Short mmCIF file of C-alpha atoms and ligand atoms in Angstrom, two decimals:
data_model
loop_
_atom_site.label_atom_id
_atom_site.label_comp_id
_atom_site.label_asym_id
_atom_site.label_seq_id
_atom_site.Cartn_x
_atom_site.Cartn_y
_atom_site.Cartn_z
CA MET A 62 0.08 -0.01 0.15
CA SER A 63 1.47 3.28 -0.94
CA PHE A 64 1.78 6.24 1.44
CA ASP A 65 -1.03 8.26 -0.12
CA HIS A 66 -3.39 5.12 -0.98
CA ASP A 67 -6.15 6.78 1.09
CA LEU A 68 -5.83 10.07 -0.83
CA GLN A 69 -5.65 8.16 -4.21
CA THR A 70 -9.14 6.29 -3.30
CA ALA A 71 -10.73 9.76 -2.33
CA ALA A 72 -9.33 11.31 -5.53
CA GLN A 73 -10.61 8.50 -7.79
CA LEU A 74 -14.05 8.44 -6.21
CA LEU A 75 -14.76 12.08 -6.41
CA THR A 76 -13.51 12.29 -9.92
CA GLN A 77 -16.02 9.40 -10.55
CA GLY A 78 -18.91 11.72 -8.98
CA GLN A 79 -19.10 9.75 -5.87
CA LEU A 80 -19.27 11.23 -2.16
CA VAL A 81 -16.30 11.39 0.05
CA VAL A 82 -16.22 12.25 3.74
CA ILE A 83 -13.19 14.57 4.27
CA PRO A 84 -11.31 15.65 7.48
CA THR A 85 -11.09 19.34 7.93
CA GLU A 86 -9.76 21.32 11.03
CA THR A 87 -13.23 22.03 12.03
CA VAL A 88 -15.78 19.17 11.22
CA TYR A 89 -15.88 16.11 8.83
CA GLY A 90 -17.40 17.39 5.47
CA LEU A 91 -19.45 15.42 2.95
CA ALA A 92 -17.56 16.23 -0.15
CA ALA A 93 -18.44 16.17 -3.92
CA ASN A 94 -17.02 17.68 -7.16
CA ALA A 95 -18.73 21.25 -7.19
CA PHE A 96 -18.88 20.92 -11.22
CA ASN A 97 -20.94 17.62 -11.10
CA ARG A 98 -24.38 18.37 -10.61
CA LEU A 99 -25.56 14.55 -10.13
CA ALA A 100 -22.75 14.40 -7.29
CA VAL A 101 -23.81 17.47 -5.63
CA ASP A 102 -27.32 16.29 -5.68
CA ARG A 103 -26.07 13.03 -3.81
CA ILE A 104 -25.04 15.50 -0.92
CA TYR A 105 -28.54 16.70 -0.49
CA VAL A 106 -30.18 13.24 -0.85
CA LEU A 107 -27.87 11.61 1.80
CA LYS A 108 -28.12 14.68 4.44
CA LYS A 109 -31.70 15.25 3.70
CA ARG A 110 -30.85 19.04 3.17
CA PRO A 111 -33.27 21.25 1.82
CA ARG A 112 -32.20 22.34 -1.63
CA THR A 113 -32.52 26.05 -0.66
CA LEU A 114 -29.51 25.73 1.63
CA PRO A 115 -26.25 26.61 -0.55
CA LEU A 116 -22.62 25.01 -0.01
CA ILE A 117 -19.32 26.21 0.68
CA LEU A 118 -16.81 25.75 -2.08
CA HIS A 119 -13.60 24.28 -0.53
CA ILE A 120 -10.42 25.29 -2.44
CA ALA A 121 -6.80 24.99 -2.20
CA SER A 122 -5.45 28.66 -2.16
CA ILE A 123 -6.10 32.30 -2.50
CA ALA A 124 -4.91 32.17 -6.21
CA GLU A 125 -7.82 29.77 -6.77
CA ALA A 126 -10.38 31.95 -5.09
CA LYS A 127 -9.59 34.62 -7.77
CA LYS A 128 -11.62 32.35 -10.37
CA TYR A 129 -14.70 32.04 -8.56
CA VAL A 130 -15.38 35.56 -7.39
CA THR A 131 -15.54 38.98 -9.49
CA GLU A 132 -13.90 41.05 -6.94
CA ILE A 133 -12.05 40.68 -3.73
CA ILE A 134 -11.95 44.04 -1.70
CA GLU A 135 -9.05 44.88 0.36
CA PRO A 136 -10.26 43.71 3.82
CA ALA A 137 -11.27 40.45 2.28
CA GLN A 138 -7.87 39.88 0.85
CA GLN A 139 -6.33 40.75 4.12
CA LEU A 140 -8.62 38.14 5.86
CA MET A 141 -7.60 35.52 3.34
CA GLU A 142 -3.88 36.29 3.75
CA HIS A 143 -4.19 36.05 7.69
CA PHE A 144 -6.66 33.22 8.09
CA TRP A 145 -6.33 30.77 5.02
CA PRO A 146 -5.78 27.94 5.37
CA GLY A 147 -8.09 27.76 8.37
CA PRO A 148 -11.72 28.04 9.87
CA LEU A 149 -12.72 31.12 8.02
CA THR A 150 -15.37 31.02 5.28
CA LEU A 151 -15.74 34.21 3.10
CA LEU A 152 -18.91 35.11 1.46
CA LEU A 153 -17.99 37.14 -1.81
CA PRO A 154 -19.70 37.87 -5.22
CA LYS A 155 -19.43 34.84 -7.46
CA SER A 156 -18.08 34.77 -10.79
CA SER A 157 -19.81 32.89 -13.66
CA LYS A 158 -17.61 29.67 -13.11
CA VAL A 159 -19.51 28.95 -10.05
CA PRO A 160 -22.69 26.95 -10.92
CA ASP A 161 -26.17 28.28 -9.49
CA TYR A 162 -26.83 24.86 -7.93
CA ILE A 163 -24.05 25.27 -5.49
CA THR A 164 -25.16 28.88 -4.13
CA ALA A 165 -29.10 28.17 -4.35
CA GLY A 166 -29.31 30.90 -6.79
CA SER A 167 -27.53 33.50 -4.78
CA ASP A 168 -24.95 35.69 -6.39
CA GLN A 169 -22.66 35.19 -3.52
CA VAL A 170 -20.37 32.35 -2.98
CA ALA A 171 -18.94 30.97 0.33
CA LEU A 172 -15.21 30.25 -0.14
CA ARG A 173 -12.94 28.50 2.18
CA VAL A 174 -9.42 26.98 2.46
CA PRO A 175 -9.31 24.29 4.98
CA ARG A 176 -6.47 23.55 7.03
CA ASN A 177 -6.37 19.88 7.15
CA HIS A 178 -3.04 18.70 5.66
CA LYS A 179 -4.83 15.41 3.89
CA THR A 180 -7.80 17.56 2.60
CA LEU A 181 -5.42 20.23 1.32
CA LYS A 182 -3.14 17.61 -0.69
CA LEU A 183 -6.51 16.18 -2.28
CA LEU A 184 -7.60 19.79 -3.27
CA LYS A 185 -4.42 20.63 -4.87
CA GLN A 186 -4.33 17.15 -6.62
CA LEU A 187 -7.81 17.63 -7.96
CA ASP A 188 -8.75 19.60 -11.06
CA PHE A 189 -11.96 20.80 -9.62
CA PRO A 190 -12.81 22.41 -6.37
CA LEU A 191 -15.18 20.62 -3.70
CA VAL A 192 -18.36 21.46 -2.18
CA ALA A 193 -18.66 20.21 1.61
CA PRO A 194 -21.32 20.66 4.16
CA SER A 195 -20.56 19.28 7.40
CA ALA A 196 -21.09 15.61 7.05
CA ASN A 197 -24.29 15.18 9.48
CA PRO A 198 -27.81 14.54 8.61
CA PHE A 199 -29.75 17.67 8.32
CA THR A 200 -30.30 19.63 11.81
CA TYR A 201 -27.91 16.79 13.65
CA ILE A 202 -24.78 17.38 15.44
CA SER A 203 -21.81 17.84 13.13
CA PRO A 204 -19.42 14.87 13.15
CA THR A 205 -15.74 15.53 14.57
CA ARG A 206 -14.55 11.76 14.48
CA PRO A 207 -14.87 9.22 11.88
CA GLU A 208 -17.22 6.77 14.10
CA HIS A 209 -19.88 9.52 14.20
CA LEU A 210 -20.41 9.13 10.25
CA HIS A 211 -21.01 5.30 11.04
CA TYR A 212 -23.41 6.12 13.81
CA CYS A 213 -25.38 8.37 11.43
CA TYR A 214 -25.42 6.47 8.12
CA GLY A 215 -24.49 2.97 8.94
CA GLU A 216 -23.97 1.07 5.94
CA ALA A 217 -24.84 4.12 3.72
CA THR A 218 -21.69 5.89 4.84
CA PRO A 219 -19.50 6.97 2.01
CA TYR A 220 -15.72 6.47 1.86
CA ILE A 221 -13.93 8.22 4.65
CA LEU A 222 -10.71 9.81 4.32
CA ASP A 223 -9.61 9.28 7.98
CA ASP A 224 -7.63 11.75 9.87
CA GLY A 225 -8.85 11.11 13.30
CA VAL A 226 -10.18 13.82 15.48
CA CYS A 227 -11.02 17.34 14.07
CA ASP A 228 -9.05 19.71 16.19
CA GLU A 229 -11.11 22.99 16.20
CA GLY A 230 -14.46 20.76 16.63
CA ILE A 231 -16.54 23.71 15.83
CA GLU A 232 -17.49 24.90 12.26
CA SER A 233 -15.87 27.54 10.45
CA THR A 234 -16.76 31.38 10.86
CA ILE A 235 -18.70 33.00 7.84
CA ALA A 236 -17.90 36.42 7.16
CA GLY A 237 -18.41 38.83 4.37
CA PHE A 238 -18.85 42.72 3.59
CA GLU A 239 -21.87 44.81 3.08
CA ASN A 240 -21.09 48.21 2.01
CA GLY A 241 -17.72 47.68 3.02
CA GLN A 242 -18.40 46.73 6.70
CA LEU A 243 -17.59 43.43 8.09
CA VAL A 244 -20.57 41.12 8.45
CA ILE A 245 -20.54 37.89 10.58
CA TYR A 246 -22.97 35.49 9.13
CA ARG A 247 -22.29 32.28 11.18
CA LEU A 248 -20.16 32.51 14.33
CA GLY A 249 -17.49 29.90 14.41
CA ALA A 250 -14.06 28.77 15.09
CA VAL A 251 -12.26 32.12 14.44
CA THR A 252 -14.00 34.59 16.79
CA VAL A 253 -15.67 37.74 16.17
CA GLU A 254 -13.12 39.44 18.41
CA THR A 255 -10.20 37.93 16.52
CA LEU A 256 -11.58 39.30 13.25
CA GLU A 257 -12.15 42.85 14.61
CA ARG A 258 -8.64 43.00 15.96
CA ASP A 259 -7.27 41.87 12.71
CA LEU A 260 -9.17 44.56 10.50
CA GLY A 261 -9.10 47.15 13.12
CA CYS A 262 -12.98 47.63 12.86
CA SER A 263 -16.11 46.30 14.44
CA ALA A 264 -18.32 43.70 12.97
CA ILE A 265 -22.03 43.57 12.45
CA ILE A 266 -23.21 40.13 13.75
CA HIS A 267 -25.89 39.05 11.10
CA SER A 268 -29.46 39.06 12.04
CA HIS A 269 -32.47 39.30 9.71
CA GLN A 270 -32.81 43.04 10.69
CA THR A 271 -29.40 44.22 9.97
CA SER A 272 -28.31 42.11 6.83
CA GLN A 273 -29.29 42.60 3.21
CA VAL A 274 -28.14 38.98 2.65
CA VAL A 275 -30.29 35.98 2.85
CA THR A 276 -28.42 33.46 4.65
CA PRO A 277 -30.48 30.26 4.53
CA GLY A 278 -29.31 27.63 7.10
CA MET A 279 -29.05 30.04 10.03
CA HIS A 280 -32.20 28.53 11.09
CA ALA A 281 -33.13 28.18 14.73
CA LYS A 282 -33.06 24.40 15.22
CA HIS A 283 -29.66 23.02 14.36
CA TYR A 284 -26.64 20.87 15.77
CA SER A 285 -29.58 19.20 17.71
CA PRO A 286 -28.99 15.55 19.48
CA LYS A 287 -32.14 13.64 19.65
CA THR A 288 -31.99 13.98 23.55
CA GLN A 289 -33.70 17.27 24.75
CA VAL A 290 -31.07 20.04 25.70
CA LEU A 291 -31.54 22.45 28.51
CA LEU A 292 -29.27 25.38 29.08
CA LYS A 293 -28.89 26.75 32.54
CA ASP A 294 -26.28 28.61 34.54
CA ILE A 295 -23.80 26.70 36.93
CA LYS A 296 -25.85 27.82 40.14
CA LYS A 297 -29.03 26.42 38.93
CA ILE A 298 -27.38 23.12 37.81
CA GLN A 299 -25.87 22.71 41.13
CA ALA A 300 -29.07 23.11 42.75
CA MET A 301 -30.68 20.73 40.34
CA LYS A 302 -31.59 17.11 41.82
CA PRO A 303 -29.69 14.67 39.43
CA SER A 304 -31.78 11.64 38.26
CA GLU A 305 -30.35 8.35 36.78
CA ASP A 306 -31.34 9.50 33.18
CA ASP A 307 -29.90 13.24 33.17
CA GLY A 308 -26.82 14.10 31.19
CA TRP A 309 -24.65 17.03 32.22
CA ILE A 310 -22.08 19.21 30.44
CA THR A 311 -20.18 21.74 32.45
CA PHE A 312 -17.43 24.45 31.57
CA SER A 313 -16.49 26.01 34.88
CA GLU A 314 -16.34 23.01 37.39
CA PRO A 315 -16.84 19.43 37.40
CA LEU A 316 -19.90 17.83 38.79
CA ASN A 317 -19.62 14.49 40.98
CA ARG A 318 -22.88 12.93 39.13
CA LYS A 319 -23.63 10.17 36.67
CA ASN A 320 -23.09 11.09 33.12
CA ALA A 321 -21.48 14.30 34.00
CA TYR A 322 -18.69 15.73 31.53
CA PHE A 323 -16.59 18.55 32.56
CA LEU A 324 -15.02 20.35 29.33
CA GLY A 325 -13.61 23.26 30.82
CA ALA A 326 -10.19 21.69 32.07
CA GLU A 327 -8.17 23.19 29.44
CA GLY A 328 -10.11 26.40 28.63
CA LEU A 329 -13.01 27.13 26.34
CA LYS A 330 -11.13 26.61 23.05
CA ARG A 331 -10.35 23.05 23.93
CA ALA A 332 -14.01 22.58 25.19
CA ALA A 333 -15.30 23.78 21.91
CA GLY A 334 -13.24 20.92 20.39
CA ARG A 335 -14.66 18.44 22.47
CA LEU A 336 -18.39 19.65 22.55
CA TYR A 337 -19.84 17.69 19.50
CA GLU A 338 -18.17 14.43 20.54
CA THR A 339 -19.54 14.82 23.98
CA LEU A 340 -23.07 15.34 22.60
CA TYR A 341 -22.84 12.37 20.23
CA GLU A 342 -21.76 10.32 23.25
CA LEU A 343 -24.25 11.53 25.57
CA ASP A 344 -27.07 11.13 22.62
CA GLN A 345 -26.08 7.32 22.52
CA LYS A 346 -27.00 6.87 26.17
CA GLN A 347 -30.76 7.36 25.48
CA LEU A 348 -31.23 9.74 28.37
CA SER A 349 -34.23 11.91 28.92
CA ARG A 350 -32.31 15.21 28.90
CA ILE A 351 -28.84 16.74 28.67
CA VAL A 352 -28.33 19.85 30.91
CA ILE A 353 -25.65 22.18 29.74
CA GLU A 354 -23.72 25.04 31.48
CA GLU A 355 -24.74 28.45 29.63
CA LEU A 356 -21.30 30.51 28.82
CA PRO A 357 -20.68 34.23 28.82
CA GLU A 358 -21.11 35.41 25.29
CA PHE A 359 -17.90 36.46 24.47
CA ASP A 360 -14.88 35.29 21.93
CA ILE A 361 -15.43 31.33 21.67
CA GLY A 362 -17.98 31.36 24.38
CA ARG A 363 -20.29 33.41 21.92
CA SER A 364 -19.72 30.71 19.15
CA LEU A 365 -20.31 27.80 21.56
CA MET A 366 -23.45 29.46 22.90
CA ASP A 367 -24.64 30.05 19.44
CA ARG A 368 -24.46 26.25 18.71
CA LEU A 369 -25.93 25.43 22.33
CA LYS A 370 -28.89 27.65 21.98
CA ARG A 371 -29.79 25.96 18.64
CA SER A 372 -29.12 22.61 19.70
CA ALA A 373 -31.64 23.42 22.74
CA VAL A 374 -34.43 24.29 20.46
CA VAL A 375 -37.29 21.73 20.18
O1 TXA B 447 -16.44 24.49 8.96
C1 TXA B 447 -17.30 24.30 7.99
O2 TXA B 447 -17.40 25.39 7.27
C2 TXA B 447 -17.63 22.89 7.29
C3 TXA B 447 -16.48 22.15 6.96
C4 TXA B 447 -16.92 20.70 6.25
O3 TXA B 447 -15.96 22.94 5.92
N1 TXA B 447 -18.76 23.07 6.62
C5 TXA B 447 -20.02 23.53 6.74
O4 TXA B 447 -20.91 23.70 5.90
O5 TXA B 447 -20.27 23.89 7.96
P1 TXA B 447 -22.37 23.67 6.25
O6 TXA B 447 -23.01 23.46 4.74
O7 TXA B 447 -22.88 22.61 7.14
O8 TXA B 447 -22.74 25.09 6.65
C6 TXA B 447 -22.41 26.09 5.75
C7 TXA B 447 -23.36 27.32 6.07
C8 TXA B 447 -24.90 26.84 5.65
O9 TXA B 447 -25.81 27.57 6.60
C9 TXA B 447 -25.22 27.55 4.31
O10 TXA B 447 -26.51 28.05 4.20
C10 TXA B 447 -24.24 28.94 4.31
O11 TXA B 447 -23.18 28.26 5.06
N2 TXA B 447 -23.67 29.24 3.19
C11 TXA B 447 -23.06 28.47 2.09
N3 TXA B 447 -22.86 29.13 1.13
C12 TXA B 447 -23.74 30.36 1.14
C13 TXA B 447 -23.97 31.42 0.30
N4 TXA B 447 -23.68 31.46 -1.04
N5 TXA B 447 -24.62 32.50 0.66
C14 TXA B 447 -25.14 32.45 2.06
N6 TXA B 447 -24.85 31.38 2.93
C15 TXA B 447 -24.19 30.35 2.40
MG1 MG B 448 -23.61 21.98 8.79
#
């Protein structure tokens, strides 16, 4: 077996129009050749994802980005140079090379250069870019380990380009510009504070009131385990009477209870990295509810709270 046997297999399947699960630094993605409409359709079918939700175009370099957009304004160029490869997706005006079936008809395309070394190598080898949503079924928790894929799709799991655990463990941040102003469409692994510091300006965090861009997929219920999720502050959690079929996730201090996971030992960044795998684990225990500690909405805590609030929507 040659060293890159898995990469060769992935490249071959993608070239034939098949789906491949690819590792990224954020979460595993369900990838297809962006220029093969039938292959892209397979993503929507397997994920049961509504067709109105556009897909991120994964590319190998800034140079490649230039093919797929009509214009890169100065601050967008700066963000690419500082954060690519890495967990920042940029929403930019698309060129005619980007098929409308990727953007769900929008004239903007979401572009990202992932940092995972295997996936970058794969992208460099292919002569087409990859579209790749998070590999979970629609509204479920994004997978951060290969075994999550088997749990989600069983026998229907596509070929997995295995690279172990995803280090960021939370999706890329999606940012763009409206009238020259930085807008955050999805909170994620690169924090708002980091982007604001980098550009020396303040960002608008997308809401339907403030943005001209319709960003489908920012719906309320998402990242949700099958088990009910409740968000509470640590004081309330400590005062709750534990029952056998409760699960617990805390960040500020450990609980001495059954099914209690303490994610805060190495800081919130590491906690973000472990959140989804902990939710997968708890969801498989068939508990009646999972109680999760609320976080201060600042820096990575803000991104985590965005996911936690959506996971708690019933
Ligand atoms: O970290 C990530 O970004 C992962 C890894 C696999 O790269 N991908 C990911 O893709 O999270 P997905 O499809 O699960 O989430 C992408 C979000 C969706 O909410 C989608 O609606 C939005 O980005 N999006 C994609 N293209 C867009 C566009 N042209 N305009 C507006 N929103 C867009
Ligand atoms: Mg997703």
